[in-house]
Coordinates of C-alpha atoms in Angstrom, one line a residue:
X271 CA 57.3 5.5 -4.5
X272 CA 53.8 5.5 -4.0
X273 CA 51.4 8.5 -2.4
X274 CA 50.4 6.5 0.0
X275 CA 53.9 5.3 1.0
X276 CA 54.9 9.0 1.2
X277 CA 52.2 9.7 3.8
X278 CA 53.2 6.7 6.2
X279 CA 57.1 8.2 5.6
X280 CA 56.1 11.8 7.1
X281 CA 55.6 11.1 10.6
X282 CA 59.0 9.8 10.2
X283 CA 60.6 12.8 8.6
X284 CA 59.6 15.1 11.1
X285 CA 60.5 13.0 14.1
X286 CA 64.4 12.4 12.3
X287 CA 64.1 16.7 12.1
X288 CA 62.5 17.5 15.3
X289 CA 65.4 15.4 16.4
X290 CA 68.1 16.9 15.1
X291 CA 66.7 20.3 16.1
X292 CA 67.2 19.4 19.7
X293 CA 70.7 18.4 19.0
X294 CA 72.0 20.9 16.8
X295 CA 75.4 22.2 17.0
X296 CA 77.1 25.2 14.9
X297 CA 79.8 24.2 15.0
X298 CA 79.5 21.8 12.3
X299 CA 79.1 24.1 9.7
X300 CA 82.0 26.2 10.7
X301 CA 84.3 26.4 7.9
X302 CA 82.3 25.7 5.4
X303 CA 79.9 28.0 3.3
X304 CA 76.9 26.5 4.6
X305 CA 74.4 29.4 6.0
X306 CA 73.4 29.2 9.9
X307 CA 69.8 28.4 10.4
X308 CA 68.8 29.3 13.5
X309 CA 66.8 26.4 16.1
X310 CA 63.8 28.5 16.7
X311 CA 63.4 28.6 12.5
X312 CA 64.0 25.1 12.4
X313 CA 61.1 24.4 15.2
X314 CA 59.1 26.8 12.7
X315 CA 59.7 24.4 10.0
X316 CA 59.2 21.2 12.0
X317 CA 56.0 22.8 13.0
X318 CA 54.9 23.3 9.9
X319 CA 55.7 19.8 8.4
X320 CA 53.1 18.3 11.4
X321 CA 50.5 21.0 10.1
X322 CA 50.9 19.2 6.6
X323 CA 50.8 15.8 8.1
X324 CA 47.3 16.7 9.9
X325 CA 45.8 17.7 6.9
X326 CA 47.3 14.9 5.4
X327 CA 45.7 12.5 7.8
X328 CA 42.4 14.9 7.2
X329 CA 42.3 14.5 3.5
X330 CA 42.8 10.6 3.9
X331 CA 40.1 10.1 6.6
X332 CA 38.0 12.4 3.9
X333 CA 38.8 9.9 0.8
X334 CA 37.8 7.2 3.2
X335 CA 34.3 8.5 4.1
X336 CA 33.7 9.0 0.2
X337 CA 34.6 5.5 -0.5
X338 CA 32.6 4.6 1.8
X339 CA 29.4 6.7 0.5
X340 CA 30.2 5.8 -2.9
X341 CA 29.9 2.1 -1.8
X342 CA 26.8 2.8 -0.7
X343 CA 25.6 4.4 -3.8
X344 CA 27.3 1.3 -5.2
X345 CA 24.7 -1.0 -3.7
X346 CA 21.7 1.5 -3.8
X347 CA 22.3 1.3 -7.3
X348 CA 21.8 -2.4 -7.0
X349 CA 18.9 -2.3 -5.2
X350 CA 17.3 0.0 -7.8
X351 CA 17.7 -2.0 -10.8
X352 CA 16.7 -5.1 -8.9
X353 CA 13.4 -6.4 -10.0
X354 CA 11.8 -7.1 -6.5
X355 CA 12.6 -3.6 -6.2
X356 CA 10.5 -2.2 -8.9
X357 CA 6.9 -4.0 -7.1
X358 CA 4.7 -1.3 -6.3
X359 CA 4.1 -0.7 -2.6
X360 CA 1.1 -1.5 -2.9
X361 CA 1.5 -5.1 -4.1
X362 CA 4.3 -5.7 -1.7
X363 CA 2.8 -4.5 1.4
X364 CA 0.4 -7.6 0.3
X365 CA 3.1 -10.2 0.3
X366 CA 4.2 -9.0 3.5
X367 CA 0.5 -9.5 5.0
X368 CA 0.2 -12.8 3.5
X369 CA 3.3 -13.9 4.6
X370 CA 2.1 -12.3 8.3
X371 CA -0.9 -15.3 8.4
X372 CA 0.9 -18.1 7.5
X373 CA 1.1 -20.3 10.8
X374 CA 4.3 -21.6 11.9
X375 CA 4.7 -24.2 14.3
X376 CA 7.9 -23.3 16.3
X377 CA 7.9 -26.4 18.6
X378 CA 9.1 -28.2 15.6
X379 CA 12.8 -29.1 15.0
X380 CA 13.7 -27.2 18.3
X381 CA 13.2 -24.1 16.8
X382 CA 12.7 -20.8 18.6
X383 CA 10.7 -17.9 18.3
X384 CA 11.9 -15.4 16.0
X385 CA 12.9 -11.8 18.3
X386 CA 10.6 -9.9 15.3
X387 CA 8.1 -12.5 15.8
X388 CA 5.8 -11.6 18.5
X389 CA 3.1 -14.5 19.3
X390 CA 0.5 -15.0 21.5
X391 CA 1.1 -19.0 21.4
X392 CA 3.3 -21.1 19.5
X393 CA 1.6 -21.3 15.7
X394 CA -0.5 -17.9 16.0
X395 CA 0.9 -15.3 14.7
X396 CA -0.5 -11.6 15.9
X397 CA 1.9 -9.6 15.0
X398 CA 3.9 -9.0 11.1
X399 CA 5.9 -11.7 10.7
X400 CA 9.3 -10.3 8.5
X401 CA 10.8 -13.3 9.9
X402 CA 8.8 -15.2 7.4
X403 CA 9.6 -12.8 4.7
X404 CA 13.1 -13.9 2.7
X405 CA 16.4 -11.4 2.8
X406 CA 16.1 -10.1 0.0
X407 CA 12.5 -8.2 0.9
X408 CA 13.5 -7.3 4.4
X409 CA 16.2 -5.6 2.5
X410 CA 14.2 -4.0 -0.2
X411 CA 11.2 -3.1 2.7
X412 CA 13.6 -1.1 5.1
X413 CA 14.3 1.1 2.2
X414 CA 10.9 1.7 1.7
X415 CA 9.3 3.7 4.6
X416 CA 6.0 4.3 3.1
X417 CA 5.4 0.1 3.0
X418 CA 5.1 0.4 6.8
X419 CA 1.9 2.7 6.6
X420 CA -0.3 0.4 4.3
X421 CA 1.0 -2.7 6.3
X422 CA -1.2 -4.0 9.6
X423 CA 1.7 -3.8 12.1
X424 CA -0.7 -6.4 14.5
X425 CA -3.8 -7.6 15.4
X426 CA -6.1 -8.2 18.1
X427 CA -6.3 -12.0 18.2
X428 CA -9.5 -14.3 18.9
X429 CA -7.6 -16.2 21.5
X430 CA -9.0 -14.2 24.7
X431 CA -5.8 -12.2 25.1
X432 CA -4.7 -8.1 25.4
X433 CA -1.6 -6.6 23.9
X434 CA -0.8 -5.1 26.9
X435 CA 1.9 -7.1 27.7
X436 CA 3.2 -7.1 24.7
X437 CA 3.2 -3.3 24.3
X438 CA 6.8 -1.8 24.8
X439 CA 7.8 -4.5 22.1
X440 CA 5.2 -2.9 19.9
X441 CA 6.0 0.6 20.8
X442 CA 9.3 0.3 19.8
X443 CA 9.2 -1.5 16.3
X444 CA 6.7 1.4 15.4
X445 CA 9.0 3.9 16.4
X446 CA 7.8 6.9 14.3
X447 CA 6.1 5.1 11.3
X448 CA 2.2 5.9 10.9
X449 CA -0.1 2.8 12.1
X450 CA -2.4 0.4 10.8
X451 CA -4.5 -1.6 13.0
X452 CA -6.2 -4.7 11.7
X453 CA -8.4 -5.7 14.9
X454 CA -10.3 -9.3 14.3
X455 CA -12.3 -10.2 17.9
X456 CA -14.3 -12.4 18.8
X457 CA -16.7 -10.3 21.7
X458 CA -17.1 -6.8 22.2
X459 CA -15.0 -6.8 25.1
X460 CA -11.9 -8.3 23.0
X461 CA -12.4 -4.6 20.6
X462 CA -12.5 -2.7 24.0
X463 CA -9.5 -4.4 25.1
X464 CA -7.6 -1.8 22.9
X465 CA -7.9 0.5 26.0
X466 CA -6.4 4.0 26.0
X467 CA -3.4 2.6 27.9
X468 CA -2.5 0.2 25.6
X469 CA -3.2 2.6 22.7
X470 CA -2.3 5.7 24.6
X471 CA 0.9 6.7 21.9
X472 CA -0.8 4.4 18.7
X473 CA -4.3 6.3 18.2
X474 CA -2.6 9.5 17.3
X475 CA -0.5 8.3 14.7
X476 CA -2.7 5.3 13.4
X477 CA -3.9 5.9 9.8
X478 CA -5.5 2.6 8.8
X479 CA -8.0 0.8 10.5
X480 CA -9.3 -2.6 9.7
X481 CA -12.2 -4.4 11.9
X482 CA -13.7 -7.9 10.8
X483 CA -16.6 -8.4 13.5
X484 CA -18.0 -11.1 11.2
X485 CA -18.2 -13.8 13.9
X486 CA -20.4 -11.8 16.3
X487 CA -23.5 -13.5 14.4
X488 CA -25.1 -14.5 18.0
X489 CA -24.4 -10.8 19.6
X490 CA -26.0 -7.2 19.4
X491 CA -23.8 -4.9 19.7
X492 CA -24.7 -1.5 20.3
X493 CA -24.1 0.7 17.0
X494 CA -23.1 3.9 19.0
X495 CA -20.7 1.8 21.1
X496 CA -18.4 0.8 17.8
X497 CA -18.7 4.1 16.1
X498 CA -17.7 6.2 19.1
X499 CA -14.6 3.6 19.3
X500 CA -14.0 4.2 15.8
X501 CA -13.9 7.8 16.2
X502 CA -11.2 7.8 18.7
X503 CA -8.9 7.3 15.7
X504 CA -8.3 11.0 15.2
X505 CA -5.7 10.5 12.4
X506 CA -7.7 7.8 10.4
X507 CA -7.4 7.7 6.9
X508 CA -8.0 4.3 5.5
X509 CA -11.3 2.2 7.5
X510 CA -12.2 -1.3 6.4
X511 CA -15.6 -2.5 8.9
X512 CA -16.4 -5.9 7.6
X513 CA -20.0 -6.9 10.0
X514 CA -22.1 -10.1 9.8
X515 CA -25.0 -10.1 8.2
X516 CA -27.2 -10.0 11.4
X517 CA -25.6 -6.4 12.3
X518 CA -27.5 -3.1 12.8
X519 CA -27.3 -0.3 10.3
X520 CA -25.8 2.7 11.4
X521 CA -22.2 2.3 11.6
X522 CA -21.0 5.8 10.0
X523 CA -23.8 7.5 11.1
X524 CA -22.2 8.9 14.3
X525 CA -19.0 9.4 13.0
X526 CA -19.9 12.9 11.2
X527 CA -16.1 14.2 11.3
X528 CA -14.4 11.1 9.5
X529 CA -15.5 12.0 5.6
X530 CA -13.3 15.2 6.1
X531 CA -10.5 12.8 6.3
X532 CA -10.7 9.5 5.0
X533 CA -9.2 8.3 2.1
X534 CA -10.4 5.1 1.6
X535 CA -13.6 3.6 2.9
X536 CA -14.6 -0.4 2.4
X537 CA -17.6 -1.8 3.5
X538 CA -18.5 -5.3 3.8
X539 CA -21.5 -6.8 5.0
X540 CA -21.9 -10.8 5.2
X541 CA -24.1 -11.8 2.9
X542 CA -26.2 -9.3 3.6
X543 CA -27.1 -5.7 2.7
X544 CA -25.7 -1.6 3.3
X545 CA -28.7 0.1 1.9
X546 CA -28.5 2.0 4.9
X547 CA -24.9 2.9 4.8
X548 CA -25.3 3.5 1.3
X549 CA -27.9 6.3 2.6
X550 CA -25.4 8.2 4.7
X551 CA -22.5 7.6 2.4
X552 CA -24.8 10.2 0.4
X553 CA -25.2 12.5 3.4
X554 CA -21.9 13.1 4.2
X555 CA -19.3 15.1 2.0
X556 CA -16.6 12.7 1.2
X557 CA -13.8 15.6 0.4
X558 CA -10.9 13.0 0.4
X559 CA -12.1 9.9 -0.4
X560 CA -10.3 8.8 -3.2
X561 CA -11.7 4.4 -2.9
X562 CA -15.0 2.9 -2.2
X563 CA -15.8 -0.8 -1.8
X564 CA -19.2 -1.5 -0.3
X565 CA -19.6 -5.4 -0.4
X566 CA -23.5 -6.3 0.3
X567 CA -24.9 -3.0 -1.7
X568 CA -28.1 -2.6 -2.4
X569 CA -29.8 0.1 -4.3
X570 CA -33.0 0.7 -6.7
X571 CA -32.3 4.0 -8.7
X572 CA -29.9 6.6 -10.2
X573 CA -29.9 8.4 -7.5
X574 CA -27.0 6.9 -5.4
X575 CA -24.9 7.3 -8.6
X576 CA -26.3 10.8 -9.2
X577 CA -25.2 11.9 -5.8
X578 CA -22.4 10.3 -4.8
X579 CA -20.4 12.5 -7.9
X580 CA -21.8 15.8 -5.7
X581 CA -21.0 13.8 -2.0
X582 CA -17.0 12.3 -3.3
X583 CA -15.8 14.9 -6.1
X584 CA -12.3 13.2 -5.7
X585 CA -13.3 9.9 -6.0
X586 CA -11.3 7.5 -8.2
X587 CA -12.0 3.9 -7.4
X588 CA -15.6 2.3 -6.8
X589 CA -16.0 -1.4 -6.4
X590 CA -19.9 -2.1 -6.0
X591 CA -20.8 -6.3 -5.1
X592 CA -24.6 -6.8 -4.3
X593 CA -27.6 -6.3 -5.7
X594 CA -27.2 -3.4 -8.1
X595 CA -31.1 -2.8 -9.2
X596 CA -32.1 -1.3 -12.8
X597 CA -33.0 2.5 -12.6
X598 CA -36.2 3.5 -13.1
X599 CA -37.6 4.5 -16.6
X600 CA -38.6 8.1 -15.0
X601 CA -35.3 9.5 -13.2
X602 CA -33.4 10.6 -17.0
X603 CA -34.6 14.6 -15.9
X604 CA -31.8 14.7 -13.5
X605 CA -29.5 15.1 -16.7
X606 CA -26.1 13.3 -17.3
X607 CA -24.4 11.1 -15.0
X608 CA -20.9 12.1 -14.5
X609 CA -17.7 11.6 -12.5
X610 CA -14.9 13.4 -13.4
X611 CA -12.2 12.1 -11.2
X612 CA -13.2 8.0 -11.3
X613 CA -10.6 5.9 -12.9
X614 CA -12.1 2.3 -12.3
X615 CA -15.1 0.9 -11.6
X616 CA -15.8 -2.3 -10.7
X617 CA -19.8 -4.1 -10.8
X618 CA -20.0 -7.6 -9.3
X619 CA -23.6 -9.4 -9.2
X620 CA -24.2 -11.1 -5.8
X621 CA -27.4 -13.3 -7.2
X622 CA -29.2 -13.1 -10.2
X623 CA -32.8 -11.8 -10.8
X624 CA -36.2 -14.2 -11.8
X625 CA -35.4 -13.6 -15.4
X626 CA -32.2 -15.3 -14.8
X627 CA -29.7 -12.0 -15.7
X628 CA -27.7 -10.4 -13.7
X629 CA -29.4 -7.9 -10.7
X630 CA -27.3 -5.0 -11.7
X631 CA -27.1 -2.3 -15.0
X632 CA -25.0 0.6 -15.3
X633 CA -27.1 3.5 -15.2
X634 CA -27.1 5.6 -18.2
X635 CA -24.6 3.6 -20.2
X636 CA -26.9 2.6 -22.9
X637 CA -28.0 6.1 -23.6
X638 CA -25.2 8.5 -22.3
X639 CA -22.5 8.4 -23.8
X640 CA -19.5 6.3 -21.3
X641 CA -17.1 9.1 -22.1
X642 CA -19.1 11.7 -21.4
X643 CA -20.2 10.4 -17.6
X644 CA -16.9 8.8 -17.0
X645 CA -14.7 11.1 -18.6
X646 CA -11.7 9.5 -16.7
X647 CA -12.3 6.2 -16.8
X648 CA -9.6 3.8 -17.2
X649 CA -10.5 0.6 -15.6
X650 CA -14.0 -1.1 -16.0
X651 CA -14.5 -4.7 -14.4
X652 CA -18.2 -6.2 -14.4
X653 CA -19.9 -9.7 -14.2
X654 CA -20.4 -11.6 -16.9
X655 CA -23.7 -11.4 -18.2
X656 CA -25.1 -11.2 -22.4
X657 CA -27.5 -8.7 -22.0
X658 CA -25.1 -6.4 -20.1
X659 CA -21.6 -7.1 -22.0
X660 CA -23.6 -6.1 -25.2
X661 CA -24.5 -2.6 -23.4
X662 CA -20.7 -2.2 -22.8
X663 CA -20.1 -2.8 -26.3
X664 CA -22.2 -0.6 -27.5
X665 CA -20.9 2.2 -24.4
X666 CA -17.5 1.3 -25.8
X667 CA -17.7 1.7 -29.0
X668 CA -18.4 5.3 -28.7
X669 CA -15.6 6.8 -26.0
X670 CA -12.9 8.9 -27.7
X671 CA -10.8 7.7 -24.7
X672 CA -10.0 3.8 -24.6
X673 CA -9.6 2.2 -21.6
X674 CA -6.5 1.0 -20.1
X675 CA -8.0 -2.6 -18.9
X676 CA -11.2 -4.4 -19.3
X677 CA -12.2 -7.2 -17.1
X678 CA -14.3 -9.8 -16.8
X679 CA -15.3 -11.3 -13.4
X680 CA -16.7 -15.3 -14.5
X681 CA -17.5 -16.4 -11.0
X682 CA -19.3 -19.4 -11.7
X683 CA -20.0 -19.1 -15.2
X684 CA -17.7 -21.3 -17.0
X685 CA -16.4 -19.4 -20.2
X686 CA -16.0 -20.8 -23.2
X687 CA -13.8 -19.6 -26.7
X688 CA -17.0 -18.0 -27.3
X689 CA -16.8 -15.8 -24.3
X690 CA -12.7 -15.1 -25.2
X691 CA -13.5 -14.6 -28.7
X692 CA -15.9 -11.9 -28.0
X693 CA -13.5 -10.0 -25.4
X694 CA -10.2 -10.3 -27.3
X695 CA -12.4 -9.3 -30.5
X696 CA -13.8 -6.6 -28.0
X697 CA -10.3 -5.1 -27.2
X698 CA -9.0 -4.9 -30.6
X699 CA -12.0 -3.3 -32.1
X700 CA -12.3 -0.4 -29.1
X701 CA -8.3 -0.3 -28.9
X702 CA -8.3 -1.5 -25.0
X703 CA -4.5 -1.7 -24.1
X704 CA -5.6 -5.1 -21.5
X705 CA -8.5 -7.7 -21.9
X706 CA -9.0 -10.4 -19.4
X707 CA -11.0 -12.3 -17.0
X708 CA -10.4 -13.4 -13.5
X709 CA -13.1 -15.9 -11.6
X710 CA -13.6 -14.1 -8.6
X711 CA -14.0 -10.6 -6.8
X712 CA -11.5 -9.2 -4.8
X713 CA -10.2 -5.8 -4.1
X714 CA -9.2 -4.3 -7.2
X715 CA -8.2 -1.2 -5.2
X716 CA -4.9 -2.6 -3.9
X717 CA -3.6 -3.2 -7.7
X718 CA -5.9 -0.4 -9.7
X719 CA -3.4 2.6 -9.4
X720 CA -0.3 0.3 -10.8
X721 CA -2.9 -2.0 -13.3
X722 CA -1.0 -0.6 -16.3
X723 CA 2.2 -2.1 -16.0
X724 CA 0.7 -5.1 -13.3
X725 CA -2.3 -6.5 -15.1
X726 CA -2.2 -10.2 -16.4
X727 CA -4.0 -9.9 -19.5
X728 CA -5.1 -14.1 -19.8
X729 CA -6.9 -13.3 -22.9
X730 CA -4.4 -11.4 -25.2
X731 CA -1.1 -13.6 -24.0
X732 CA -3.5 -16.7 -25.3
X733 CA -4.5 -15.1 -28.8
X734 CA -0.9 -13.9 -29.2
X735 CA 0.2 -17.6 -29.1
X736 CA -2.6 -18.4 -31.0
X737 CA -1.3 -16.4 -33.8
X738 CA 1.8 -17.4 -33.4
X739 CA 1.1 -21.3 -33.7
X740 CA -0.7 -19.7 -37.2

């Protein structure tokens, strides 16, 4: 007989002795050389057996729980050694965005509007849209708490409307999680829309900040007026301002108390120029900022370089796109250019100068040694460009540290076996781990901390076949 057939048989033993307790009789051991037991020892012992049956029914109701946790385990272990698991945050919080934008027309088929699916109309989507996301990442994301502060949980849409309605609904998916805001109006008074009641319970908690005010081409804004908006955001960590090219300069100079906090800073101008914001990027001291992505920089000497190592000593990404001017032959007393925390460094051309090269150089690369300035370094990306991929060479060729990754941005240029040739050839003879090229620029800074084990190196997987062919 089994354990667990014993246990269902003791609530049965002790009701068949509780029984014949109650109807004992003496007399039936008279005569015979059976001891008397008296009832009040017999209750004892009935008692005694229920004791034993409640702990018993404890200890079963305890192996239940644990089956239960170890089932969970079970599946946590499954989840672990899945592969969708093992993405970076980073890289999925990017899915998830993507898969936000994608517009769905509900009114086909008779289908309805997802309850996680918050729209303003059918086929605009404003806020994330994990309906859109399959199963098995809903699963994966809800075990991953820190995807929810790098996501954009919704956005200000261009269609004339508030989220006031649709604020408890927000409230509540956000429960506790930190916020990021991605705000794309079309008017100032859409961006002032975000009213303190709406945002009453959001600005304390909101980390990340992204505003694209790229279609107010035919208005002038007031600078002050944006800023002092911005600086509401008392908990902000990450700010993207993406402005057209038409804008006013200006835009972190009122906001003195945000370099004590931010993290990340990205700053995208329209085809146009940030000299300006360039200027007070130097001013401030940057103790936490740990990226920097100015799109539509412009400046003409060492000294933005020189300075920005004194105004962001934690810095660690720096992704320049503009117009990137040669230093002048004069500014080498200033001593050795160096950056002791910057892991990658991205250089992107936006036009090209009269003598038909690239508007950009690397200060001090030529005749500093890279190891020595960049001491960190892991990552460098750059345009494409002879005179300047020979000064890497030459840069390269004398770090005691190689890289990690080397990148080559093509953009219009069309490469040639020439151009792979000369980077594989590159890697192998300054023992860089990666070689590559991609055609255009993007933000590096979502993938650069996870690059090691993420990176698609084009280059190497195409000579390895090569040589395999051979």
């Amino acid at each position: 007989m089994s354990l667990k057939e014993v246990i269902r048989l003791l609530p049965d033993i002790a009701s068949e002795i509780q029984m014949a307790v109650s109807c004992f009789n003496s007399e039936v051991f008279l005569g015979t050389n059976q001891a008397l037991i008296d009832a009040g020892d017999a209750c004892t012992v009935s008692d005694k057996l229920s004791g034993m049956i409640a702990d018993v029914d404890t200890v079963v109701a305890s192996l239940l729980e644990g089956r239960k946790t170890l089932e969970e385990h079970r599946r946590w272990s499954a989840n672990l050694s899945s592969a969708v698991f093992r993405v970076p945050v980073e890289i999925m919080s990017r899915i998830f965005i993507m898969s936000s934008e994608i517009e769905v027309d509900f009114g086909k088929d008779g289908m309805e509007p997802s309850p996680i699916h918050i729209d303003f109309e059918r086929g605009h989507s404003v806020a994330l849209n994990v309906a859109q996301v399959c199963r098995r990442w809903r699963e994966i994301a809800f075990y991953t708490p820190q995807l929810w502060s790098l996501i954009p949980l919704f956005r200000l849409d261009r269609k004339g409307m508030t989220l006031r309605d649709y604020s408890p609904q927000l409230y509540e998916r956000v429960g506790s999680f930190p916020v990021h805001l991605l705000c794309n109006p079309m008017s100032p008074q859409q961006l002032f829309d975000f009213d303190a009641i709406t945002l009453s319970t959001m600005r304390p908690r909101c980390t990340g900040l992204d505003i694209d005010i790229t279609s107010w081409r035919n208005i002038e804004p007031k600078t002050d007026d944006i800023a002092d908006w911005i600086a509401d955001f008392t908990a902000l960590r990450r700010l993207t301002v993406k402005v057209p090219q038409v804008y006013p300069a200006g835009i972190l100079s009122p906001m003195s108390h945000l370099p004590t906090r931010l993290t990340h800073l990205y700053l995208c101008s329209e085809f146009g120029e940030l000299a300006s914001e360039s200027s007070v990027i130097l001013r401030f001291r940057w103790d936490c900022l740990k990226t920097l992505i100015i799109e539509g920089f412009e400046h003409t000497n060492d000294t933005f370089w020189r300075q920005l190592s004194v105004s962001a000593p934690m810095l660690e990404e720096l992704f320049l796109k503009g117009f990137i001017l040669a230093p002048s032959g004069n500014d080498d007393q200033g001593g050795p250019l160096i950056h002791p925390r910057l892991r990658t460094l991205c250089l992107v051309h936006m036009e090209e100068d009269m003598m038909g090269g690239p508007a950009y150089t690397l200060p001090h690369v030529s005749s500093t040694n890279l190891g020595h300035a960049f001491p960190a370094l892991s990552h460098l990306s750059f345009s494409w460009s002879p005179n300047f991929a020979e000064t890497v060479k030459d840069a390269l060729a004398r770090i005691k540290r190689p890289l990690l990754s080397l990148t080559l941005l093509s953009g219009e240029t069309e490469l040639t076996n020439e151009h792979e040739d000369w980077l594989s050839q590159l890697g192998g003879e300054c023992g860089i781990e990666s070689v590559g090229y991609v055609k255009w620029w993007h933000n590096w800074s979502i993938y650069a901390s996870v690059m090691e084990k993420w990176y698609d190196p084009y280059i190497v997987a195409k000579a390895s076949a090569s040589s395999a062919e051979v």
